[in-house]
PDB file of C-alpha atoms and ligand atoms in Angstrom:
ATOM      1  CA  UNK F   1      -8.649  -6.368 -24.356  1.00  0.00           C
ATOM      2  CA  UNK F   2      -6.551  -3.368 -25.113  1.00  0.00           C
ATOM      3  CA  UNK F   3      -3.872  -5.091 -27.150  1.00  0.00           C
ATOM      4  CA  UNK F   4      -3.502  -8.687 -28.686  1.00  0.00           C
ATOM      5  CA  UNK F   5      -1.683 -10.582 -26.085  1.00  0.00           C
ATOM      6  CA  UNK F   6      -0.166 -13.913 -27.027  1.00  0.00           C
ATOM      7  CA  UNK F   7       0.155 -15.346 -23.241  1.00  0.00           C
ATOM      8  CA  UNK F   8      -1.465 -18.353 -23.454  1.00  0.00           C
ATOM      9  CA  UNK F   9      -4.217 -17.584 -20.866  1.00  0.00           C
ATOM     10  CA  UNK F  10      -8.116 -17.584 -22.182  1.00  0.00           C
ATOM     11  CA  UNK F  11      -8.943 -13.483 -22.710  1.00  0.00           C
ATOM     12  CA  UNK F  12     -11.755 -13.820 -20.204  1.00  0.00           C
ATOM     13  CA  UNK F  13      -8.826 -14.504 -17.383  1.00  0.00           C
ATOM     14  CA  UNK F  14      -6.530 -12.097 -18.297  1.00  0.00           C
ATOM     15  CA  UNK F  15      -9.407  -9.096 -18.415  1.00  0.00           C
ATOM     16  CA  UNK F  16     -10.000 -10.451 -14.596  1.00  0.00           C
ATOM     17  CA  UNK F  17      -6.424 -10.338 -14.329  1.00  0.00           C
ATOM     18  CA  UNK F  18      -5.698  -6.907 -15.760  1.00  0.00           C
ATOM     19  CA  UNK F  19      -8.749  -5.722 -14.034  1.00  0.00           C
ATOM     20  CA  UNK F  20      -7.471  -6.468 -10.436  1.00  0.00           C
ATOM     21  CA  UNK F  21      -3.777  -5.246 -11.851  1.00  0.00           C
ATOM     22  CA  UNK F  22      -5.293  -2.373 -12.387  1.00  0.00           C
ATOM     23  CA  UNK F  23      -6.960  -2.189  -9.123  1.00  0.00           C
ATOM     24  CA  UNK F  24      -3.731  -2.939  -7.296  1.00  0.00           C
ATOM     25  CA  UNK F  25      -2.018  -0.265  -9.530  1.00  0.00           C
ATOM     26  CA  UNK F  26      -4.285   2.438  -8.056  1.00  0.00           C
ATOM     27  CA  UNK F  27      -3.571   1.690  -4.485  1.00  0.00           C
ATOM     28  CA  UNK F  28      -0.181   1.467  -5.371  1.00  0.00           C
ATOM     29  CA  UNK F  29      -0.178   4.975  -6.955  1.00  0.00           C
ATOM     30  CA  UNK F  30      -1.882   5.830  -3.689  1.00  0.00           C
ATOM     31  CA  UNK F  31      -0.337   4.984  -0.801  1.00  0.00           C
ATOM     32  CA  UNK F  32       3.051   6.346  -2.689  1.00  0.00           C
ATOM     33  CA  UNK F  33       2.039   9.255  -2.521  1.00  0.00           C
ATOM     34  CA  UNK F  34       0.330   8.899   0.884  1.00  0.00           C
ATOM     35  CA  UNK F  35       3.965   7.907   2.142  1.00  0.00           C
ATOM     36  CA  UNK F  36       5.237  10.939   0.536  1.00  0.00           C
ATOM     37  CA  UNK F  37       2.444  13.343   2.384  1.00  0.00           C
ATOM     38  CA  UNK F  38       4.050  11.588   6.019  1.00  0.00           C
ATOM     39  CA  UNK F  39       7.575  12.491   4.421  1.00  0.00           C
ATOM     40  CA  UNK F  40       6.745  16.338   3.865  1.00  0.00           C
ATOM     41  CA  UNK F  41       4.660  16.494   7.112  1.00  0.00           C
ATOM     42  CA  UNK F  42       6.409  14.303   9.661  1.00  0.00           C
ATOM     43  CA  UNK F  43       7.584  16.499  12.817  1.00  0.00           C
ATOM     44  CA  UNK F  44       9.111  15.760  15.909  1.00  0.00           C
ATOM     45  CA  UNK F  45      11.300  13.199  17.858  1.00  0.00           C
ATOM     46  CA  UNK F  46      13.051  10.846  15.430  1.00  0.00           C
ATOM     47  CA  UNK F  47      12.377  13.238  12.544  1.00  0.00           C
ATOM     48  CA  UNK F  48      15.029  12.543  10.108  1.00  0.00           C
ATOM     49  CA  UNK F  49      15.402   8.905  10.747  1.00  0.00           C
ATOM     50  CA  UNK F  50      11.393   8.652  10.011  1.00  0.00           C
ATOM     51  CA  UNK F  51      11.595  11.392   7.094  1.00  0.00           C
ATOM     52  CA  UNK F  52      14.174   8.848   5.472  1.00  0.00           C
ATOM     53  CA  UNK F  53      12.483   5.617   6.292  1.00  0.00           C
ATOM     54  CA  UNK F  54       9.103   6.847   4.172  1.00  0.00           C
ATOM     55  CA  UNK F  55      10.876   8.106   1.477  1.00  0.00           C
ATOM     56  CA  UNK F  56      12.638   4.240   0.949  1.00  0.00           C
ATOM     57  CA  UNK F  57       9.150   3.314   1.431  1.00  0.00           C
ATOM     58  CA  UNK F  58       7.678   4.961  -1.130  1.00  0.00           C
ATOM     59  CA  UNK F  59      10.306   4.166  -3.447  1.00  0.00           C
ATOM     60  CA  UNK F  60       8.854   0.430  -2.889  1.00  0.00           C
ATOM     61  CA  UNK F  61       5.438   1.257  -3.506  1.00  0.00           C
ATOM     62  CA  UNK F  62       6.314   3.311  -6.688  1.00  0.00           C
ATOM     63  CA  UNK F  63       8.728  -0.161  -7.915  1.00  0.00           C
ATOM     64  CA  UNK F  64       5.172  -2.415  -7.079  1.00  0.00           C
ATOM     65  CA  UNK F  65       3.105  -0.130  -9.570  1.00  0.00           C
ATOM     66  CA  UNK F  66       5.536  -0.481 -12.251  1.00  0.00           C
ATOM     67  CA  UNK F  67       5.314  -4.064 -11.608  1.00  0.00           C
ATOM     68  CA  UNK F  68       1.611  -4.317 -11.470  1.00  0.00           C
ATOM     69  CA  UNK F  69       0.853  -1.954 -14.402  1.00  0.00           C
ATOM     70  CA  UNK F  70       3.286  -3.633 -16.799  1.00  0.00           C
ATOM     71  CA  UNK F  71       2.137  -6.951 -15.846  1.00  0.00           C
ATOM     72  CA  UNK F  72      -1.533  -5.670 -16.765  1.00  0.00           C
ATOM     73  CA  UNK F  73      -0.282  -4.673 -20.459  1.00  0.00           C
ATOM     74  CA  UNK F  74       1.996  -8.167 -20.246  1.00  0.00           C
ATOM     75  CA  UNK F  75      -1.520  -9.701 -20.165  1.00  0.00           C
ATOM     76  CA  UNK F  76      -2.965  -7.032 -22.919  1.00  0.00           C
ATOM     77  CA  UNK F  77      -4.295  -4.489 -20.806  1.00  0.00           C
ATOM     78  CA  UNK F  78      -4.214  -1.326 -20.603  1.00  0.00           C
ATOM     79  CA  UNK F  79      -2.861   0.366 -17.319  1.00  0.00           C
ATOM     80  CA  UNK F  80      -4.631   3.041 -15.138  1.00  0.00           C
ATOM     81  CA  UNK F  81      -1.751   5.111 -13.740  1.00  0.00           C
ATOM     82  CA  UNK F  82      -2.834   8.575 -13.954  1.00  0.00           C
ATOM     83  CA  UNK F  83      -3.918  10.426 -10.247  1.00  0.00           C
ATOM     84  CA  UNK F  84      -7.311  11.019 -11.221  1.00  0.00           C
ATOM     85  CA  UNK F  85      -7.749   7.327 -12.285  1.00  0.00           C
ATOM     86  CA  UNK F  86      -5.845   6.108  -9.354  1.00  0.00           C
ATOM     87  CA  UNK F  87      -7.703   7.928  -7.024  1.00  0.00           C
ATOM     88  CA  UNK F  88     -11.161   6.658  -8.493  1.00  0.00           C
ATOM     89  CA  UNK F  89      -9.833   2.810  -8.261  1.00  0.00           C
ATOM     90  CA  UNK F  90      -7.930   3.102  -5.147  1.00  0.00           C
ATOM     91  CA  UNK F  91      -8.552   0.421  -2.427  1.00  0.00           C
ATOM     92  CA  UNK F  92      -7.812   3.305   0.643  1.00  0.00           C
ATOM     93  CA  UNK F  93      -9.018   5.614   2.154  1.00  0.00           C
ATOM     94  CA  UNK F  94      -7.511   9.412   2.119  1.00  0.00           C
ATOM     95  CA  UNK F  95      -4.556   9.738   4.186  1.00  0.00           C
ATOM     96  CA  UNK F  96      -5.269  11.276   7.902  1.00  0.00           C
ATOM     97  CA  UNK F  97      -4.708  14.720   7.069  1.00  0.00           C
ATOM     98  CA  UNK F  98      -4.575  15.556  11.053  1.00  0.00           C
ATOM     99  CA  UNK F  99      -1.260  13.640  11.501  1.00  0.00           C
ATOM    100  CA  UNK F 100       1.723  16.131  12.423  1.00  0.00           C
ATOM    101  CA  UNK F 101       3.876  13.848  15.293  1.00  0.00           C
ATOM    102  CA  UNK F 102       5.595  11.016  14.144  1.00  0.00           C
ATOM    103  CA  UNK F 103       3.097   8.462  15.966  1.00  0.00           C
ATOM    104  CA  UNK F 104       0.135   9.221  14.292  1.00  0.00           C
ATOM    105  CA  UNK F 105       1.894   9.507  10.781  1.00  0.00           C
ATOM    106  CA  UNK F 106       3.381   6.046  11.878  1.00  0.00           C
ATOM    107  CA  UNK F 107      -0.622   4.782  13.223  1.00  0.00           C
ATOM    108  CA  UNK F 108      -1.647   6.446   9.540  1.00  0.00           C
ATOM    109  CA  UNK F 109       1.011   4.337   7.510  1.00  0.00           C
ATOM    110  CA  UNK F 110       0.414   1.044   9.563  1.00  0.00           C
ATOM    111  CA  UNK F 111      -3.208   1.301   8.618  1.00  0.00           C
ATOM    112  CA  UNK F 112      -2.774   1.779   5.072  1.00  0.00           C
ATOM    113  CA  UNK F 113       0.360  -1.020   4.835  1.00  0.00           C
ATOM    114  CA  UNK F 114      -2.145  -3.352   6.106  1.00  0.00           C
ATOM    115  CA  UNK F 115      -4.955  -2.819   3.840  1.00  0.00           C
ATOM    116  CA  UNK F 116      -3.256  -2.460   0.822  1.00  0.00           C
ATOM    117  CA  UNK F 117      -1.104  -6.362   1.819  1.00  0.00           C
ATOM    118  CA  UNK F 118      -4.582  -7.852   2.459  1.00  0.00           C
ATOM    119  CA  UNK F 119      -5.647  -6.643  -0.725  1.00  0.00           C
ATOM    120  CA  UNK F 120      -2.630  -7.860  -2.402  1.00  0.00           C
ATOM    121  CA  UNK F 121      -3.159 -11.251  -0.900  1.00  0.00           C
ATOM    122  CA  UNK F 122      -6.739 -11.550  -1.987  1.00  0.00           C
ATOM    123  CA  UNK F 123      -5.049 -10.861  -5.549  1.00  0.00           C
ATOM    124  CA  UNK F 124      -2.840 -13.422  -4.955  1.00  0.00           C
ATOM    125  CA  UNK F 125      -5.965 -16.010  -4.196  1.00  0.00           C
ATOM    126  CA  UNK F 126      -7.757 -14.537  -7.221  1.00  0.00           C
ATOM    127  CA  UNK F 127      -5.132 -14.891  -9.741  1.00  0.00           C
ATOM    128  CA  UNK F 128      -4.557 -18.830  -8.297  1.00  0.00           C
ATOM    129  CA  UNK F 129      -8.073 -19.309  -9.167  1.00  0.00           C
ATOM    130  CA  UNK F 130      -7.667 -17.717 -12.425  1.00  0.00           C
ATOM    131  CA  UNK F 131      -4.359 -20.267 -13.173  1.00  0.00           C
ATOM    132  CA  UNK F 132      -2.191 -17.638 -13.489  1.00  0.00           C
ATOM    133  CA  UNK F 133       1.241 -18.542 -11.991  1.00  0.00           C
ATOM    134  CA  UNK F 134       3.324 -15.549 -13.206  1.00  0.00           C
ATOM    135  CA  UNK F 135       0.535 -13.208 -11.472  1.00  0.00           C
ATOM    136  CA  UNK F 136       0.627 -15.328  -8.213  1.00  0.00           C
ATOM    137  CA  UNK F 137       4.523 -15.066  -8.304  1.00  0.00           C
ATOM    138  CA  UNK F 138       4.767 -11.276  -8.674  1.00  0.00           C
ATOM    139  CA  UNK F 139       2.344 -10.590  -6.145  1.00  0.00           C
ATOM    140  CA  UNK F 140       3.493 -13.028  -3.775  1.00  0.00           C
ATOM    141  CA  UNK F 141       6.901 -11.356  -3.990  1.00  0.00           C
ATOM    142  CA  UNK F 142       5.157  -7.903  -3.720  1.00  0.00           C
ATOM    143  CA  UNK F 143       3.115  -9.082  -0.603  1.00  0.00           C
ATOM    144  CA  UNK F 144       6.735 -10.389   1.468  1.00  0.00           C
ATOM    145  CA  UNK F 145       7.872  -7.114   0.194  1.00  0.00           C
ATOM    146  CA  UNK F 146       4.934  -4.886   1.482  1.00  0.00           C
ATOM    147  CA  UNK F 147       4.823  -7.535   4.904  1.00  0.00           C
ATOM    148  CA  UNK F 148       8.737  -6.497   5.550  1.00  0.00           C
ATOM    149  CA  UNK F 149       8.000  -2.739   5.302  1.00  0.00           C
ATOM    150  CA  UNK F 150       4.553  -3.070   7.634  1.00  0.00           C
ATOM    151  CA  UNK F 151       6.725  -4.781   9.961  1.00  0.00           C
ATOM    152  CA  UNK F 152       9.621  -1.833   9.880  1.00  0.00           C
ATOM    153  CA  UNK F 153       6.614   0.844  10.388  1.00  0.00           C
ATOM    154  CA  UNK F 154       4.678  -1.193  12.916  1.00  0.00           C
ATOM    155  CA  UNK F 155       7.510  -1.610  15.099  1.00  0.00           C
ATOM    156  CA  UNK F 156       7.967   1.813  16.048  1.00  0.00           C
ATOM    157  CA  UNK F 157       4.619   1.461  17.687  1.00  0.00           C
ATOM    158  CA  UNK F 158       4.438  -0.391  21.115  1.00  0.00           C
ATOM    159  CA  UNK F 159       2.324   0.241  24.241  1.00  0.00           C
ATOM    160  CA  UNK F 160       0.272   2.899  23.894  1.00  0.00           C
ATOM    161  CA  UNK F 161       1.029   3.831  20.626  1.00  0.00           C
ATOM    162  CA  UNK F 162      -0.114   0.252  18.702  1.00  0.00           C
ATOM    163  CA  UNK F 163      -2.982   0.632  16.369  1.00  0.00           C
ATOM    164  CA  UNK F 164      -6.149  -0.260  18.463  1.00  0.00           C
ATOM    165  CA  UNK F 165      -4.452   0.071  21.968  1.00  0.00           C
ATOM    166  CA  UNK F 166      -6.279   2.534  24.458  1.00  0.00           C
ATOM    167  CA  UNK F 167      -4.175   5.741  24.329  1.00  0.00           C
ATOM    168  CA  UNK F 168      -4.996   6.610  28.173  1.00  0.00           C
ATOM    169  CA  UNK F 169      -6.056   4.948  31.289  1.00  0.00           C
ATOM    170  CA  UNK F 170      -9.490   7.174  30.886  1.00  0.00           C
ATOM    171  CA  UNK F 171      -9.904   5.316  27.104  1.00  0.00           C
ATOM    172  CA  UNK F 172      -8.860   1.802  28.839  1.00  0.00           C
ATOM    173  CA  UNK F 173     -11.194   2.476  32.153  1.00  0.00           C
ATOM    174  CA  UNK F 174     -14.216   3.453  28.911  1.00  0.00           C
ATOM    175  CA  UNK F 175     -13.496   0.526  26.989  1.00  0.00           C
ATOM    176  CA  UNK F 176     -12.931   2.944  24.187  1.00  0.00           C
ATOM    177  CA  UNK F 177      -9.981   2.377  21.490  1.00  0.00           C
ATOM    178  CA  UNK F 178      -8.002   4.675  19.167  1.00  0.00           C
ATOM    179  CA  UNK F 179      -7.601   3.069  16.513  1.00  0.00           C
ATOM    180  CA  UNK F 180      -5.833   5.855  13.856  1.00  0.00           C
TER     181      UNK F 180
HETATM  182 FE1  LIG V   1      12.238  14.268  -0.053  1.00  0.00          FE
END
C-alpha cells in the first residue's frame, strides 16, 4: 500500500479495494470529459437546454472521482487521476467523435452512462464481497446518482432515436440496428 492506513480492513482487501477505486476513478475522469466534448460540440434543435444539461452532468461525474479517488487514499492508496493514467485504466471506449446533432451526442452519452453504472454496480458487488460497507455505501449512492442522470439523458430518446431501435423502415425491413 501507498500509505499506512489504520481502517480496520486486512491490506490484501483494501489493495482490491483501491485497485477497483482506482479503476472507477479513470472512467470517472473519462466520461467527464467525454460529457464536456458533447458540451463544446452539441448543435442543433434544443441546443442550449442540452449544452446546459451536460455541463450539470459533468459536474456529477467530476464530484464521483473526488469521491472515488479519496476513498482509494481513505483505504491507503494512492489515486490515479492524471489524463494519461485515466485514459490507460478507463472502462470506455473513446467518445463518438462523429456526433454533431443533439441525438447522436445524446445516443453517445446514453451508451457511456450505462457502462460506466454497470461498472459501478459490479464495484458495488465486489466491495460486498470484500466486507467493505463504507465502499458499498459510496458507490451505491454514486450508482442512484449516475441511474438518475442516465434516466434524464435517455429520455430525450424515444422512437427512432432509442439506442438499438432501427433508425428507418429500410434498417427495420433488414433486421439491421443502430445502435450508437
Ligand atoms: Fe461551458
Amino acid at each position: 500500500m501507498y500509505t499506512t492506513s489504520h481502517v480496520n480492513l486486512p491490506a490484501n482487501a483494501r489493495e482490491q479495494l483501491v485497485d477497483l477505486l482506482n479503476t472507477l476513478l479513470a472512467s470517472a475522469i473519462d466520461l467527464h470529459w467525454q460529457i464536456k466534448q458533447a458540451h463544446w460540440n452539441i448543435r442543433g434543435k434544443h441546443f442550449i437546454s442540452r449544452h446546459e444539461l451536460f455541463d450539470d452532468l459533468a459536474k456529477h461525474a467530476r464530484e464521483q472521482a473526488d469521491s472515488f479517488a479519496e476513498r482509494a487514499g481513505t483505504l491507503g492508496g494512492y489515486a490515479e487521476g492524471t489524463i494519461r493514467l485515466a485514459t490507460q485504466n478507463s472502462l470506455l471506449p473513446e467518445y463518438d467523435l462523429e456526433a454533431v446533432d443533439g441525438d447522436a451526442h445524446m445516443r453517445a452519452l446514453v451508451d457511456r452512462f450505462a457502462r460506466y453504472a454497470a461498472s459501478i454496480r459490479d464495484g458495488i458487488q465486489r466491495s460486498e464481497a470484500l466486507k467493505d460497507p463504507v465502499t458499498v455505501d459510496l458507490l451505491t449512492q454514486s450508482l442512484g446518482d449516475v441511474e438518475l442522470d442516465l434516466w434524464f439523458l435517455e429520455s430525450h430518446l424515444t422512437g427512432e432515436n432509442r439506442p438499438g431501435a432501427p433508425r428507418s423502415r429500410k434498417d427495420r425491413d433488414a433486421g439491421t440496428s443502430s445502435h450508437a
